[in-house]
Coordinates of C-alpha atoms in Angstrom, one line a residue:
X1 CA 4.6 29.1 4.7
X2 CA 4.0 26.1 2.4
X3 CA 1.9 25.8 -0.7
X4 CA 1.2 23.2 -3.4
X5 CA 4.5 24.3 -5.0
X6 CA 6.3 23.2 -1.8
X7 CA 4.6 19.8 -2.1
X8 CA 5.6 19.6 -5.8
X9 CA 9.2 20.3 -4.9
X10 CA 9.2 17.6 -2.2
X11 CA 7.5 15.2 -4.7
X12 CA 10.3 15.8 -7.2
X13 CA 13.0 15.1 -4.6
X14 CA 11.1 11.9 -3.4
X15 CA 10.9 10.6 -7.0
X16 CA 14.7 10.7 -7.3
X17 CA 15.1 8.8 -4.1
X18 CA 12.4 6.3 -5.3
X19 CA 14.5 5.5 -8.3
X20 CA 17.5 4.7 -6.1
X21 CA 15.4 2.5 -3.8
X22 CA 14.0 0.5 -6.8
X23 CA 17.6 0.0 -8.0
X24 CA 18.4 -1.7 -4.6
X25 CA 15.1 -3.5 -4.3
X26 CA 14.7 -5.1 -7.8
X27 CA 17.2 -6.6 -10.2
X28 CA 20.1 -4.7 -11.7
X29 CA 18.0 -4.1 -14.8
X30 CA 15.4 -2.3 -12.6
X31 CA 12.9 -5.0 -13.3
X32 CA 11.5 -7.5 -10.8
X33 CA 12.2 -11.1 -11.7
X34 CA 10.8 -14.3 -10.2
X35 CA 13.4 -16.6 -8.7
X36 CA 13.6 -20.4 -9.3
X37 CA 12.3 -22.9 -6.7
X38 CA 14.4 -25.7 -5.3
X39 CA 13.4 -29.4 -5.8
X40 CA 12.8 -29.5 -2.0
X41 CA 10.3 -26.6 -2.3
X42 CA 8.6 -28.0 -5.4
X43 CA 8.1 -31.4 -4.0
X44 CA 7.3 -30.7 -0.3
X45 CA 5.7 -27.3 -0.3
X46 CA 4.2 -26.7 -3.8
X47 CA 3.2 -30.1 -5.3
X48 CA 3.1 -31.7 -1.8
X49 CA 4.6 -35.0 -2.7
X50 CA 7.4 -37.1 -1.2
X51 CA 10.8 -36.0 -2.3
X52 CA 12.0 -39.4 -3.3
X53 CA 8.8 -39.9 -5.3
X54 CA 9.4 -36.6 -7.0
X55 CA 13.1 -37.4 -7.9
X56 CA 12.0 -40.9 -9.1
X57 CA 9.4 -39.4 -11.5
X58 CA 11.9 -36.9 -12.9
X59 CA 14.5 -39.7 -13.5
X60 CA 11.9 -42.0 -15.1
X61 CA 10.2 -39.5 -17.4
X62 CA 12.6 -37.5 -19.5
X63 CA 9.7 -35.4 -20.9
X64 CA 9.4 -33.7 -17.6
X65 CA 11.4 -30.5 -17.0
X66 CA 14.9 -31.2 -15.6
X67 CA 15.4 -27.8 -14.0
X68 CA 18.8 -26.3 -13.5
X69 CA 21.7 -27.2 -11.2
X70 CA 23.5 -24.2 -9.8
X71 CA 27.3 -24.0 -9.6
X72 CA 28.8 -25.9 -6.7
X73 CA 25.4 -27.4 -5.8
X74 CA 23.4 -30.6 -6.2
X75 CA 19.9 -29.2 -5.8
X76 CA 17.8 -28.7 -8.9
X77 CA 16.0 -25.4 -9.3
X78 CA 12.8 -24.9 -11.4
X79 CA 10.9 -22.0 -12.9
X80 CA 7.2 -21.6 -12.3
X81 CA 6.3 -22.5 -15.9
X82 CA 8.3 -25.7 -15.4
X83 CA 6.5 -26.4 -12.2
X84 CA 3.1 -25.9 -13.9
X85 CA 4.3 -28.2 -16.8
X86 CA 5.0 -30.9 -14.2
X87 CA 1.6 -30.3 -12.6
X88 CA -0.1 -30.9 -15.9
X89 CA 1.9 -34.0 -16.8
X90 CA 2.3 -35.8 -13.5
X91 CA -0.2 -37.8 -11.5
X92 CA 0.3 -39.3 -8.1
X93 CA -1.7 -42.4 -7.3
X94 CA -3.9 -41.5 -10.3
X95 CA -4.6 -38.1 -8.7
X96 CA -4.2 -35.0 -10.8
X97 CA -2.0 -32.3 -9.4
X98 CA -4.1 -29.6 -11.1
X99 CA -6.0 -27.4 -8.7
X100 CA -9.8 -27.7 -8.6
X101 CA -11.8 -25.3 -10.8
X102 CA -15.6 -25.5 -11.5
X103 CA -16.5 -25.8 -15.2
X104 CA -18.5 -23.1 -17.0
X105 CA -17.9 -20.5 -14.3
X106 CA -16.1 -17.2 -14.4
X107 CA -13.2 -16.3 -12.1
X108 CA -14.1 -15.9 -8.4
X109 CA -13.5 -12.4 -7.2
X110 CA -12.2 -11.6 -3.7
X111 CA -11.9 -8.0 -2.3
X112 CA -9.4 -7.4 0.5
X113 CA -10.8 -4.4 2.3
X114 CA -10.8 -2.4 5.5
X115 CA -10.7 1.2 6.8
X116 CA -7.4 0.9 8.7
X117 CA -4.2 1.7 7.0
X118 CA -1.5 -0.8 8.1
X119 CA -4.1 -3.6 8.5
X120 CA -2.2 -5.7 6.0
X121 CA -4.5 -5.4 3.0
X122 CA -1.7 -5.2 0.4
X123 CA 0.4 -7.9 2.2
X124 CA -2.6 -10.2 2.3
X125 CA -3.5 -9.6 -1.3
X126 CA 0.2 -10.1 -2.4
X127 CA 0.7 -13.3 -0.5
X128 CA -2.7 -14.9 -1.4
X129 CA -2.1 -14.1 -5.1
X130 CA 1.4 -15.7 -5.0
X131 CA 0.2 -18.7 -3.0
X132 CA -2.6 -19.2 -5.5
X133 CA -0.2 -19.0 -8.4
X134 CA 2.1 -21.6 -6.8
X135 CA -1.1 -23.7 -6.3
X136 CA -1.6 -23.7 -10.1
X137 CA -4.2 -21.0 -10.4
X138 CA -4.2 -18.1 -12.9
X139 CA -4.6 -14.8 -11.0
X140 CA -5.6 -11.3 -11.9
X141 CA -4.7 -8.6 -9.3
X142 CA -6.6 -5.3 -9.3
X143 CA -5.0 -2.5 -7.4
X144 CA -7.7 0.1 -6.3
X145 CA -5.4 1.9 -4.0
X146 CA -3.6 5.1 -5.3
X147 CA -0.8 4.4 -2.8
X148 CA 0.0 1.6 -5.3
X149 CA 1.9 -0.6 -2.8
X150 CA 0.6 -3.8 -4.4
X151 CA 1.5 -2.5 -7.9
X152 CA 5.1 -1.7 -6.8
X153 CA 5.4 -5.0 -5.0
X154 CA 4.6 -6.7 -8.3
X155 CA 7.4 -4.8 -9.9
X156 CA 5.3 -2.3 -12.0
X157 CA 6.4 1.3 -11.7
X158 CA 5.8 3.0 -15.0
X159 CA 2.0 3.3 -14.9
X160 CA -0.3 5.8 -16.7
X161 CA -3.4 6.9 -14.8
X162 CA -5.6 6.3 -17.8
X163 CA -4.8 2.6 -17.6
X164 CA -5.8 2.2 -14.0
X165 CA -9.2 1.7 -12.3
X166 CA -9.8 5.4 -12.9
X167 CA -9.6 4.7 -16.7
X168 CA -12.0 1.8 -16.4
X169 CA -14.5 4.0 -14.5
X170 CA -14.2 6.9 -16.9
X171 CA -14.6 4.5 -19.9
X172 CA -17.7 3.1 -18.3
X173 CA -19.2 6.5 -17.9
X174 CA -18.8 7.2 -21.6
X175 CA -20.2 3.9 -22.7
X176 CA -23.1 3.9 -20.2
X177 CA -24.0 7.4 -21.1
X178 CA -24.0 6.5 -24.8
X179 CA -26.1 3.5 -24.1
X180 CA -28.7 5.5 -22.2
X181 CA -28.8 8.2 -24.9
X182 CA -29.4 5.5 -27.6
X183 CA -32.2 3.8 -25.6
X184 CA -35.8 4.0 -26.9
X185 CA -37.3 7.3 -26.0
X186 CA -40.7 9.0 -25.5
X187 CA -43.4 7.5 -27.7
X188 CA -41.2 4.4 -28.4
X189 CA -40.9 3.4 -24.8
X190 CA -43.5 5.5 -22.9
X191 CA -40.6 7.3 -21.0
X192 CA -38.7 10.4 -21.7
X193 CA -35.1 10.0 -20.6
X194 CA -32.9 13.1 -20.5
X195 CA -30.1 13.3 -23.1
X196 CA -26.9 13.5 -21.2
X197 CA -23.9 15.4 -22.6
X198 CA -20.3 14.8 -21.6
X199 CA -17.7 17.5 -21.9
X200 CA -14.8 17.2 -24.3
X201 CA -12.4 17.0 -21.4
X202 CA -13.7 13.4 -20.9
X203 CA -14.6 12.4 -24.4
X204 CA -11.3 13.6 -25.9
X205 CA -9.2 11.3 -23.7
X206 CA -9.9 8.4 -26.1
X207 CA -10.8 6.0 -23.3
X208 CA -13.9 4.7 -25.1
X209 CA -11.6 3.1 -27.7
X210 CA -9.5 1.2 -25.2
X211 CA -9.8 -2.6 -25.2
X212 CA -10.2 -4.8 -22.2
X213 CA -6.6 -6.0 -22.5
X214 CA -5.2 -2.5 -22.6
X215 CA -5.7 -2.2 -18.8
X216 CA -4.0 -5.5 -18.0
X217 CA -0.3 -5.8 -17.5
X218 CA 1.9 -8.9 -17.2
X219 CA 4.2 -9.3 -14.2
X220 CA 7.3 -11.2 -13.2
X221 CA 4.9 -14.0 -12.2
X222 CA 3.9 -15.8 -15.5
X223 CA 0.5 -16.7 -14.2
X224 CA -0.3 -13.4 -12.5
X225 CA -1.6 -10.4 -14.5
X226 CA -2.5 -7.0 -13.0
X227 CA -4.5 -3.9 -13.4
X228 CA -2.1 -1.5 -11.7
X229 CA -2.5 1.7 -9.8
X230 CA -0.4 4.9 -9.5
X231 CA -0.4 8.0 -7.3
X232 CA -2.0 10.1 -10.0
X233 CA -5.1 7.9 -9.8
X234 CA -5.8 9.5 -6.4
X235 CA -7.9 12.1 -8.1
X236 CA -10.5 9.5 -9.1
X237 CA -12.5 10.4 -6.0
X238 CA -12.8 14.0 -7.2
X239 CA -13.4 13.0 -10.8
X240 CA -16.1 10.5 -10.0
X241 CA -18.1 13.0 -8.0
X242 CA -18.0 15.2 -11.1
X243 CA -19.0 12.3 -13.3
X244 CA -22.0 11.5 -11.2
X245 CA -23.2 15.1 -11.6
X246 CA -22.8 14.8 -15.4
X247 CA -25.0 11.7 -15.4
X248 CA -27.0 11.1 -12.2
X249 CA -28.5 7.9 -13.7
X250 CA -25.1 6.3 -14.2
X251 CA -24.5 3.4 -11.8
X252 CA -21.0 4.5 -11.0
X253 CA -20.4 1.7 -8.4
X254 CA -20.9 -1.0 -11.1
X255 CA -18.2 0.2 -13.6
X256 CA -15.5 -2.3 -12.6
X257 CA -18.1 -5.2 -12.4
X258 CA -19.2 -4.4 -16.0
X259 CA -15.6 -4.3 -17.1
X260 CA -14.8 -7.7 -15.5
X261 CA -18.0 -9.2 -16.9
X262 CA -16.5 -8.5 -20.3
X263 CA -13.3 -10.4 -19.6
X264 CA -13.5 -13.9 -21.1
X265 CA -14.7 -16.1 -18.2
X266 CA -11.9 -18.7 -18.7
X267 CA -9.0 -16.1 -18.7
X268 CA -8.4 -16.3 -15.0
X269 CA -9.3 -18.5 -12.0
X270 CA -9.0 -16.0 -9.1
X271 CA -9.3 -12.2 -9.2
X272 CA -8.0 -10.4 -6.1
X273 CA -8.8 -6.7 -5.3
X274 CA -6.5 -4.6 -3.1
X275 CA -8.8 -1.8 -1.7
X276 CA -7.8 1.7 -0.4
X277 CA -8.3 2.5 3.3
X278 CA -11.5 4.4 2.8
X279 CA -15.0 4.0 1.6
X280 CA -15.2 5.9 -1.7
X281 CA -15.8 5.4 -5.4
X282 CA -13.0 3.0 -5.9
X283 CA -13.6 0.9 -2.9
X284 CA -17.3 0.7 -3.6
X285 CA -16.5 -0.5 -7.1
X286 CA -14.3 -3.2 -5.6
X287 CA -16.9 -4.3 -3.1
X288 CA -19.7 -4.3 -5.6
X289 CA -17.7 -6.4 -8.1
X290 CA -16.6 -8.9 -5.4
X291 CA -18.1 -12.3 -4.7
X292 CA -16.1 -12.7 -1.4
X293 CA -15.2 -9.9 1.1
X294 CA -12.0 -10.6 3.0
X295 CA -11.4 -8.2 5.9
X296 CA -7.9 -8.2 7.5
X297 CA -7.3 -6.5 10.8
X298 CA -4.4 -6.1 13.2
X299 CA -4.6 -7.4 16.8
X300 CA -5.0 -4.1 18.7
X301 CA -8.1 -2.6 20.2
X302 CA -8.0 0.4 17.8
X303 CA -7.9 -1.9 14.9
X304 CA -10.9 -3.8 16.2
X305 CA -12.7 -0.4 16.6
X306 CA -11.8 0.6 13.1
X307 CA -13.0 -2.7 11.7
X308 CA -16.3 -2.3 13.5
X309 CA -16.7 1.2 12.0
X310 CA -15.8 -0.1 8.6
X311 CA -18.4 -2.8 8.4
X312 CA -21.0 -0.4 9.8
X313 CA -20.3 2.3 7.3
X314 CA -20.0 -0.2 4.4
X315 CA -23.4 -1.6 5.4
X316 CA -24.8 1.9 5.4
X317 CA -23.3 2.7 2.0
X318 CA -24.6 -0.5 0.4
X319 CA -28.0 0.2 1.9
X320 CA -28.1 3.7 0.4
X321 CA -27.2 2.2 -3.0
X322 CA -30.0 -0.3 -2.7
X323 CA -32.5 2.5 -2.2
X324 CA -31.1 4.7 -4.9
X325 CA -30.7 2.1 -7.6
X326 CA -33.3 -0.6 -7.5
X327 CA -33.7 -3.9 -9.4
X328 CA -31.5 -5.4 -12.1
X329 CA -29.3 -3.2 -14.2
X330 CA -29.9 -3.1 -18.0
X331 CA -26.2 -4.0 -18.6
X332 CA -24.9 -7.2 -17.1
X333 CA -26.5 -9.4 -14.5
X334 CA -26.0 -7.1 -11.5
X335 CA -28.7 -6.7 -8.9
X336 CA -29.3 -4.8 -5.7
X337 CA -29.2 -5.2 -2.8
X338 CA -25.6 -6.4 -3.1
X339 CA -25.1 -10.0 -2.0
X340 CA -21.7 -11.6 -1.1
X341 CA -21.1 -15.3 -1.3
X342 CA -19.0 -15.1 1.8
X343 CA -17.5 -12.6 4.3
X344 CA -14.4 -13.4 6.2
X345 CA -12.2 -11.7 8.8
X346 CA -8.4 -12.4 9.1
X347 CA -6.2 -11.2 11.9
X348 CA -2.7 -10.0 10.8
X349 CA 0.6 -9.1 12.6
X350 CA -0.3 -11.7 15.2
X351 CA 2.2 -12.7 17.9
X352 CA 1.3 -16.0 19.5
X353 CA 3.2 -15.2 22.7
X354 CA 1.5 -11.8 23.2
X355 CA -1.3 -12.0 25.8
X356 CA -3.1 -8.9 24.3
X357 CA -3.0 -10.4 20.8
X358 CA -4.5 -13.7 22.1
X359 CA -7.2 -11.8 24.0
X360 CA -8.1 -9.8 20.9
X361 CA -8.2 -12.9 18.8
X362 CA -10.8 -14.4 21.2
X363 CA -12.7 -11.1 21.2
X364 CA -12.9 -11.2 17.4
X365 CA -13.9 -14.9 17.6
X366 CA -16.7 -14.1 20.1
X367 CA -18.1 -11.4 17.8
X368 CA -17.6 -12.8 14.3
X369 CA -17.7 -16.5 15.1
X370 CA -17.0 -18.8 12.2
X371 CA -16.5 -15.8 9.9
X372 CA -13.0 -15.3 11.6
X373 CA -10.2 -17.3 10.0
X374 CA -8.8 -19.9 12.4
X375 CA -5.2 -19.1 11.3
X376 CA -4.0 -15.5 11.8
X377 CA -0.9 -14.3 9.9
X378 CA 2.0 -14.2 12.4
X379 CA 4.5 -11.4 12.6
X380 CA 8.0 -12.9 12.1
X381 CA 11.3 -11.5 11.0
X382 CA 10.9 -12.9 7.6
X383 CA 7.5 -11.2 7.2
X384 CA 9.1 -7.9 8.2
X385 CA 11.9 -8.4 5.7
X386 CA 9.4 -9.2 2.9
X387 CA 7.6 -6.0 3.5
X388 CA 10.8 -4.0 3.6
X389 CA 11.9 -5.4 0.2
X390 CA 8.4 -5.2 -1.5
X391 CA 8.3 -9.0 -1.8
X392 CA 6.3 -11.9 -0.5
X393 CA 7.7 -14.7 1.7
X394 CA 7.3 -16.9 -1.4
X395 CA 9.6 -14.7 -3.4
X396 CA 12.4 -14.6 -0.8
X397 CA 15.1 -17.2 -1.3
X398 CA 15.3 -19.2 1.9
X399 CA 19.1 -19.2 1.7
X400 CA 19.2 -15.5 2.6
X401 CA 18.2 -16.5 6.2
X402 CA 18.0 -19.6 8.3
X403 CA 15.6 -22.1 6.7
X404 CA 13.6 -22.4 9.9
X405 CA 13.0 -18.7 10.1
X406 CA 11.8 -18.7 6.5
X407 CA 9.8 -21.8 6.8
X408 CA 7.9 -20.5 9.9
X409 CA 6.9 -17.4 8.0
X410 CA 5.8 -19.4 5.0
X411 CA 3.9 -21.9 7.1
X412 CA 1.8 -19.0 8.6
X413 CA 0.9 -17.8 5.1
X414 CA 0.3 -21.3 3.9
X415 CA -2.2 -21.9 6.6
X416 CA -3.9 -18.6 5.9
X417 CA -4.0 -19.5 2.2
X418 CA -5.5 -22.9 2.8
X419 CA -8.4 -21.2 4.5
X420 CA -8.5 -18.5 1.8
X421 CA -8.6 -21.3 -0.9
X422 CA -11.4 -23.2 1.0
X423 CA -13.4 -20.0 1.2
X424 CA -13.2 -19.2 -2.5
X425 CA -13.8 -22.8 -3.6
X426 CA -16.9 -22.9 -1.4
X427 CA -18.1 -19.6 -2.9
X428 CA -17.3 -20.8 -6.4
X429 CA -19.7 -23.7 -6.0
X430 CA -22.5 -21.1 -5.3
X431 CA -21.6 -19.1 -8.4
X432 CA -24.0 -19.4 -11.4
X433 CA -22.7 -21.1 -14.5
X434 CA -21.9 -19.2 -17.6
X435 CA -24.5 -20.0 -20.3

């Protein structure tokens, strides 16, 4: 017979193996580092300018970063900060290389969400974040999934559950309950609101004193920060149910939105959410905070079936919230019913030569029309390798395989990112300006 103690023993054994795997996956110092990018990559794939033009600008302007020449090589290699410095200083045909960003608007928020495990949510979130960073954007990743695949892929392993989305939700409960208790009462307002009391087990955690920045971690990517997750954060679903019982008037689904509204609007350009494969307290917080809903799905019938169930149940859950919490919330600018600026579907693990995959892509197109991205993410050997080593295609050095294999994989993600970028730029234009 097996009990929770059996699981605890297995967990302990697995943690020891996890440390060995990290040692092989990351650098010798057990920390993930970001590689340099060759002058070929920088000119052709990142800045998208002619190689000879790029080399000429570097030779003519000594204020531009010179990069580093590796031993026994002629190619120059540049760090991401050096690439961004070139982006700021260089102009091509009087055209700025800086990416477009509307003025007086906060970061655009995109939730990568679906029911199905293995649909590629973490892979999509990781690659879109890395592509956006190489495009010159400042990115904040938020990992809502207790499996913490995205967190580990970004090189973060030592994470305390208090500093995850669970901590943000619990902190919001404390602050919102205090705000409600301090609101005008009875004769002052004509209403008699109940006084809510929270137990010491919540108040004594000290979450109320945490600052916005306490939840945000830096990563190996200098322009990508992260609110990480960890396995211990899985109990957030149980805790949140208890929290709702302690204060039924608390708009639990808006906790993360309120937190992000307090982040200075010019700190980031794009915020990407990686959601768990379920509709629960964490995923509803992600969906409610998002401006754009991005739904990845594999190319099989069962994945199509799961995606259909997901959008149906999500619609039902959002409808229930609209009836339970009406109007505009006292804190922030949030209103119900929830409105998205855009909704998109993206097919993943697609094999162009597979008849079933092509048929399923057409089935998705017939149902979702222009909401389906034109460019699915193809399954290639480089994609498989990136998942095995907790890295994106952008992080893999193309010299570890044939350049054509690497380039084909990158081209698939580049095309997907181009549509992702067009989607969030279009949504950004619809976003209200910060007063």
